[in-house]
Coordinates of C-alpha atoms and ligand atoms in Angstrom, one line a residue:
M1 CA -3.5 29.8 64.0
L2 CA -2.0 32.4 61.7
T3 CA -4.6 34.3 59.7
F4 CA -4.6 37.8 58.2
E5 CA -7.5 40.2 58.3
K6 CA -8.4 43.0 55.9
S7 CA -7.1 46.2 57.4
E8 CA -6.7 49.9 56.7
Q9 CA -3.0 49.2 56.0
P10 CA -2.0 46.9 53.2
L11 CA -0.6 43.5 54.1
L12 CA 3.0 43.7 53.2
I13 CA 5.2 40.8 52.1
A14 CA 8.9 41.6 51.2
G15 CA 12.1 39.8 50.8
P16 CA 14.3 38.5 48.0
C17 CA 13.2 36.7 44.9
S18 CA 15.6 33.9 45.9
A19 CA 17.4 32.9 49.1
E20 CA 21.0 32.9 47.9
T21 CA 23.2 32.6 50.9
R22 CA 22.6 32.7 54.7
E23 CA 24.3 36.1 54.9
Q24 CA 22.2 37.5 52.1
V25 CA 18.9 36.3 53.7
L26 CA 19.8 37.6 57.1
Q27 CA 21.1 40.9 55.7
I28 CA 17.9 41.6 53.9
A29 CA 15.8 40.6 56.8
D30 CA 17.8 42.9 59.0
D31 CA 17.4 45.8 56.6
L32 CA 13.7 45.2 56.4
S33 CA 13.2 44.9 60.2
S34 CA 12.5 48.6 60.6
L35 CA 9.7 48.5 58.0
P36 CA 6.1 47.3 58.7
I37 CA 6.5 44.0 57.0
N38 CA 3.9 41.3 57.8
I39 CA 5.6 38.4 56.1
F40 CA 9.2 37.8 55.0
R41 CA 9.5 36.0 51.6
A42 CA 12.3 34.1 49.9
G43 CA 12.1 31.5 47.1
I44 CA 14.0 28.3 47.9
W45 CA 13.0 26.3 44.9
K46 CA 12.9 28.5 41.8
P47 CA 10.9 27.6 38.7
R48 CA 13.1 29.1 36.0
T49 CA 12.0 29.5 32.4
K50 CA 15.2 27.9 31.0
P51 CA 17.6 25.4 32.5
G52 CA 21.0 26.6 33.5
N53 CA 19.8 29.5 35.5
F54 CA 19.9 29.6 39.3
E55 CA 17.2 27.2 40.4
G56 CA 17.2 28.0 44.1
C57 CA 19.4 26.9 47.0
G58 CA 17.0 24.1 48.0
S59 CA 16.2 22.9 51.6
I60 CA 19.2 24.5 53.2
G61 CA 17.5 27.9 52.7
L62 CA 14.6 26.7 55.0
Q63 CA 17.1 26.9 57.9
W64 CA 17.9 30.5 57.0
L65 CA 14.2 31.4 56.9
Q66 CA 13.8 29.7 60.3
E67 CA 16.6 32.0 61.6
V68 CA 14.7 35.0 60.2
K69 CA 11.5 33.9 61.9
Q70 CA 13.3 33.4 65.2
T71 CA 15.4 36.6 65.1
Y72 CA 12.8 39.1 63.8
R73 CA 9.6 37.4 65.0
T74 CA 8.2 37.7 61.5
P75 CA 6.2 35.0 59.7
V76 CA 8.2 33.6 56.8
A77 CA 7.0 32.4 53.4
T78 CA 8.3 30.4 50.4
E79 CA 7.0 29.0 47.2
V80 CA 6.1 25.3 46.9
A81 CA 5.5 23.4 43.7
Q82 CA 5.9 19.7 44.7
P83 CA 4.7 17.6 47.7
Q84 CA 8.3 17.2 49.0
H85 CA 8.6 21.0 49.1
I86 CA 5.5 21.1 51.3
E87 CA 6.8 18.4 53.5
Q88 CA 10.2 20.1 54.0
A89 CA 8.6 23.6 54.5
L90 CA 6.2 22.2 57.2
K91 CA 9.1 20.4 58.9
H92 CA 11.0 23.7 59.1
G93 CA 8.1 25.8 60.5
I94 CA 7.5 27.9 57.4
D95 CA 4.4 29.9 58.2
V96 CA 2.9 30.8 54.8
L97 CA 3.3 29.1 51.4
W98 CA 2.7 30.5 48.0
I99 CA 1.9 28.7 44.8
G100 CA 3.7 30.1 41.8
A101 CA 2.1 31.3 38.5
R102 CA 3.7 28.4 36.6
T103 CA 2.2 25.8 39.0
V104 CA -1.3 27.3 39.1
V105 CA -1.8 26.5 35.4
N106 CA -1.8 22.8 36.1
P107 CA -4.9 21.5 38.0
F108 CA -3.3 18.1 38.6
Q109 CA -0.3 19.7 40.3
V110 CA -2.5 22.1 42.3
Q111 CA -4.7 19.2 43.5
E112 CA -1.7 17.2 44.5
L113 CA -0.4 20.1 46.6
A114 CA -3.9 20.7 48.1
N115 CA -4.0 17.0 49.0
C116 CA -0.7 17.4 50.9
L117 CA -2.2 20.3 52.8
K118 CA -5.5 18.7 53.9
G119 CA -6.5 20.2 57.2
V120 CA -3.2 22.0 57.6
P121 CA -3.9 25.3 59.4
M122 CA -1.8 27.7 57.4
P123 CA -2.3 30.6 54.9
I124 CA -1.8 29.7 51.3
L125 CA -1.2 32.4 48.7
V126 CA -2.3 31.6 45.2
K127 CA -0.7 33.5 42.3
N128 CA -2.6 34.0 39.1
P129 CA -1.7 31.5 36.4
V130 CA 0.6 32.8 33.7
T131 CA -2.3 32.5 31.2
P132 CA -5.1 35.1 31.6
D133 CA -7.6 32.5 32.7
I134 CA -9.7 33.6 35.7
D135 CA -11.5 30.3 36.2
L136 CA -8.2 28.5 36.5
W137 CA -7.1 31.0 39.1
E138 CA -10.4 30.7 41.0
G139 CA -10.4 27.0 40.6
A140 CA -6.9 26.7 42.2
I141 CA -8.1 28.8 45.1
Q142 CA -11.1 26.5 45.6
R143 CA -8.9 23.4 45.6
F144 CA -7.0 24.8 48.6
E145 CA -10.2 25.9 50.3
K146 CA -11.7 22.5 49.9
A147 CA -8.5 21.0 51.4
G148 CA -9.3 23.0 54.6
V149 CA -6.3 25.2 54.9
S150 CA -6.9 28.0 57.3
Q151 CA -6.8 30.9 54.8
V152 CA -6.4 31.3 51.0
M153 CA -5.3 34.6 49.6
A154 CA -4.8 35.6 45.9
I155 CA -1.8 37.3 44.4
H156 CA -2.0 39.1 41.1
R157 CA 1.4 39.0 39.3
G158 CA 0.4 39.7 35.7
F159 CA 0.2 37.5 32.6
S160 CA 2.7 36.3 30.0
S161 CA 2.4 37.1 26.4
Y162 CA 4.4 36.4 23.3
N163 CA 4.9 40.1 22.5
A164 CA 6.0 41.2 26.0
S165 CA 4.8 44.8 26.2
L166 CA 7.5 47.4 26.3
Q167 CA 6.1 48.6 29.6
Y168 CA 5.5 45.5 31.6
R169 CA 7.2 42.1 32.0
N170 CA 3.8 40.5 32.7
H171 CA 0.8 42.4 31.5
P172 CA -1.4 43.3 34.4
N173 CA -4.8 42.8 32.6
W174 CA -6.4 44.6 35.6
I175 CA -9.8 43.4 34.5
I176 CA -9.0 39.9 35.7
P177 CA -8.1 40.7 39.4
I178 CA -11.1 43.1 39.4
E179 CA -13.3 40.3 38.3
L180 CA -11.8 38.0 40.9
K181 CA -12.6 40.6 43.6
R182 CA -16.2 40.8 42.3
R183 CA -16.6 37.0 42.5
R184 CA -14.8 36.6 45.8
P185 CA -15.1 39.9 47.8
D186 CA -14.2 37.8 50.9
L187 CA -10.7 37.0 49.8
L188 CA -7.6 39.1 50.5
L189 CA -6.3 40.1 47.1
L190 CA -2.6 41.1 47.0
S191 CA -0.6 42.6 44.2
D192 CA 2.9 41.6 43.1
P193 CA 4.2 44.7 41.4
S194 CA 7.7 43.2 41.0
H195 CA 6.7 40.5 38.6
I196 CA 4.2 42.7 36.8
S197 CA 6.9 45.5 36.3
G198 CA 10.0 43.5 35.6
K199 CA 12.0 46.6 36.4
A200 CA 12.6 48.4 39.6
S201 CA 11.6 51.8 38.3
L202 CA 8.0 50.7 37.7
V203 CA 7.4 49.0 41.0
G204 CA 6.1 52.1 42.9
E205 CA 3.7 53.1 40.2
V206 CA 2.2 49.6 39.9
A207 CA 1.9 49.3 43.7
Q208 CA 0.0 52.6 43.8
K209 CA -2.3 51.5 41.0
A210 CA -3.1 48.4 43.1
M211 CA -4.0 50.6 46.1
D212 CA -6.1 52.8 43.8
I213 CA -8.1 49.8 42.7
G214 CA -8.5 48.5 46.3
F215 CA -6.0 45.6 46.6
N216 CA -5.5 44.4 50.2
G217 CA -1.7 44.0 50.1
L218 CA 1.6 43.9 48.3
M219 CA 4.3 41.4 47.7
I220 CA 7.5 43.2 46.7
E221 CA 10.8 41.6 45.9
T222 CA 13.6 43.2 48.0
H223 CA 17.3 42.7 47.8
H224 CA 20.2 44.5 49.5
Q225 CA 22.1 44.6 46.2
P226 CA 19.6 44.1 43.4
P227 CA 22.1 44.2 40.5
Q228 CA 24.0 41.3 42.1
A229 CA 20.8 39.2 42.7
W230 CA 20.9 35.6 41.3
S231 CA 17.4 35.9 39.9
D232 CA 15.1 38.7 38.9
A233 CA 17.9 41.3 39.3
A234 CA 16.2 44.0 37.3
Q235 CA 13.0 44.1 39.3
Q236 CA 14.2 43.9 42.9
I237 CA 14.4 47.0 45.0
T238 CA 16.5 47.8 48.1
P239 CA 14.8 48.0 51.5
I240 CA 15.5 51.7 51.4
E241 CA 13.7 52.1 48.1
L242 CA 10.9 50.0 49.5
K243 CA 10.7 52.4 52.5
E244 CA 10.6 55.3 50.0
I245 CA 7.7 53.7 48.0
L246 CA 5.8 53.0 51.2
S247 CA 6.2 56.6 52.4
H248 CA 4.6 57.9 49.2
L249 CA 1.9 55.1 48.9
I250 CA -1.6 56.4 49.2
V251 CA -3.8 53.8 50.7
R252 CA -7.5 54.2 49.7
K253 CA -10.5 53.0 51.6
Q254 CA -13.5 51.1 50.2
F255 CA -16.1 53.4 51.8
T256 CA -16.3 57.0 53.1
E257 CA -18.0 58.3 56.2
D258 CA -18.2 61.7 54.7
V259 CA -22.0 62.2 54.4
I260 CA -21.9 65.1 51.9
K261 CA -19.4 63.4 49.6
S262 CA -21.4 60.2 49.8
S263 CA -24.5 61.9 48.7
E264 CA -22.6 63.6 45.9
L265 CA -21.3 60.2 44.8
E266 CA -24.8 58.8 45.0
Y267 CA -26.1 61.6 42.7
L268 CA -23.3 61.1 40.1
R269 CA -24.0 57.3 40.2
Q270 CA -27.7 58.0 39.5
L271 CA -26.7 60.1 36.5
M272 CA -24.4 57.3 35.3
D273 CA -27.1 54.7 35.7
G274 CA -29.4 56.8 33.6
I275 CA -26.7 57.0 30.9
D276 CA -26.1 53.3 31.0
A277 CA -29.8 52.7 30.5
E278 CA -29.7 55.0 27.5
I279 CA -26.6 53.1 26.1
I280 CA -28.5 49.8 26.5
D281 CA -31.6 51.2 24.7
L282 CA -29.3 52.5 21.9
L283 CA -27.5 49.2 21.6
A284 CA -30.9 47.4 21.3
R285 CA -31.9 49.8 18.5
R286 CA -28.5 49.3 16.8
M287 CA -28.9 45.6 16.9
Q288 CA -32.3 45.8 15.4
L289 CA -30.7 47.6 12.5
S290 CA -28.1 44.7 12.3
D291 CA -31.0 42.3 11.9
R292 CA -32.5 44.3 9.0
I293 CA -29.0 44.6 7.4
G294 CA -28.5 40.9 7.8
A295 CA -31.8 40.2 6.0
L296 CA -30.8 42.6 3.2
K297 CA -27.3 41.0 2.8
K298 CA -28.9 37.6 2.7
D299 CA -31.2 38.7 -0.1
C300 CA -28.2 40.0 -2.1
N301 CA -26.1 36.9 -1.1
M302 CA -23.5 39.3 0.5
T303 CA -21.0 38.5 3.3
A304 CA -22.0 39.6 6.8
Y305 CA -18.5 41.0 7.3
Q306 CA -17.5 43.9 5.1
P307 CA -13.9 44.8 5.8
D308 CA -14.0 48.2 4.0
R309 CA -17.0 49.3 5.8
W310 CA -15.5 48.2 9.2
N311 CA -12.3 50.1 8.4
E312 CA -14.3 53.3 7.6
M313 CA -16.3 52.9 10.8
L314 CA -13.2 52.4 12.9
E315 CA -11.7 55.5 11.4
S316 CA -14.7 57.7 12.0
I317 CA -15.2 56.3 15.5
R318 CA -11.6 57.1 16.4
E319 CA -11.9 60.6 14.9
R320 CA -15.1 61.4 16.7
G321 CA -13.8 59.9 20.0
G322 CA -10.6 61.8 19.8
K323 CA -12.5 65.0 19.7
Q324 CA -14.3 64.0 22.9
Y325 CA -11.0 63.0 24.6
L326 CA -11.9 59.3 24.6
S327 CA -9.0 56.9 24.4
K328 CA -8.7 55.4 20.9
N329 CA -7.7 52.0 22.2
F330 CA -10.8 51.9 24.5
L331 CA -13.1 52.9 21.6
A332 CA -11.6 50.4 19.2
A333 CA -12.0 47.6 21.8
L334 CA -15.5 48.7 22.6
F335 CA -16.6 48.9 19.0
E336 CA -14.9 45.6 18.2
H337 CA -17.3 44.0 20.6
I338 CA -20.3 45.8 19.2
H339 CA -19.3 45.0 15.6
D340 CA -18.6 41.3 16.5
E341 CA -22.1 41.1 18.1
S342 CA -23.6 42.8 15.0
I343 CA -22.0 40.2 12.7
R344 CA -23.2 37.4 14.9
R345 CA -26.8 38.8 14.7
Q346 CA -26.6 39.2 11.0
I347 CA -25.4 35.6 10.5
A348 CA -28.2 34.4 12.8
V349 CA -30.7 36.2 10.6
M350 CA -29.2 34.7 7.4
K351 CA -29.2 31.3 8.9
H352 CA -32.8 31.6 10.1
S353 CA -34.1 32.8 6.7
D354 CA -32.0 30.0 5.0
Q355 CA -33.7 27.5 7.3
S356 CA -37.2 28.8 6.7
A357 CA -36.5 28.8 2.9
N358 CA -35.6 25.1 3.1
H359 CA -38.8 24.2 4.8
Ligands
LIG401 C1 8.3 34.6 42.7 O1 7.5 35.2 43.4 O2 9.5 34.7 42.9 C2 7.9 33.9 41.5 C3 8.6 33.0 41.0 O3 6.7 34.4 41.1 P1 5.7 33.9 39.9 O4 5.2 32.6 40.2 O5 4.7 35.0 40.0 O6 6.5 34.0 38.6
LIG402 MN1 11.1 36.6 41.3

């Protein structure tokens, strides 16, 4: 039974976005054969955003993947989105299946796929849904686990947004895979730098960031002639470029055996814990002030939210933070939460004293 363990080296999945022709698939597999690839990937059925784009070669591509598997002795993977895809893939000895980001958003569809895989001993890779919804992602993982497949792994491929950021095609929102890893430390968590980046030049940087965070592997779209690719041309890299990225990739460990560094780390963490305790005490004091302010505003029949005051606060927070080399975006986001909670507390005080007045 095929399963993958956590190891010092990242689990590596590479291959084209789409299988286009037999020659293309075999050429890329051959070019990748000198690299330490654990799984060869190619999309056969492609979920495209708009009709009219290349929607995959269909079942014929499964035979090409079979050829790759036999010739290079590499497990092969493809995306499935419908029960008939699973049926076809199993018939052709595909070793690993992945569930795409557009499928994971739909629990009915995910459950239908999980039902088709009941008791099937094969690894299933579950991409994050296109929406930044961690429960939906975790839920999809659980549906396959409950179906009894032999292994479920998670792939982080970033999240859609209306205003696609200039930097990324799909915003990484690293906090979400970090939270998944907190909830499910047992799972192998892979990164898909290709779909996060949307452009070849960013793939190496995102792959390194994933290693810095502690991801367990990478899925990277690879094509022998990226500009001519029938899908996702801008983000695919050549096997040579992949080799180059791998040669520079720094893989980090979860723990260290260095006793001196460990105790230094422990010391710094203790200092940090002390500061966190102080932050909590300060926040509690700040919120007590919010309660008093809420009572005053209630007496004067003033609104809890005061836009001018909030603008002034943001400005001085940014200025002070800038002097201390703190990121302005970080501070704004942090104080938005604090301010939001303060308003909530003030409104609670207003409501409470309203209620007592009515009695
Ligand atoms: C893919 O891996 O080719 C793919 C379609 O990915 P996603 O589901 O992440 O968009
Ligand atoms: Mn793709």
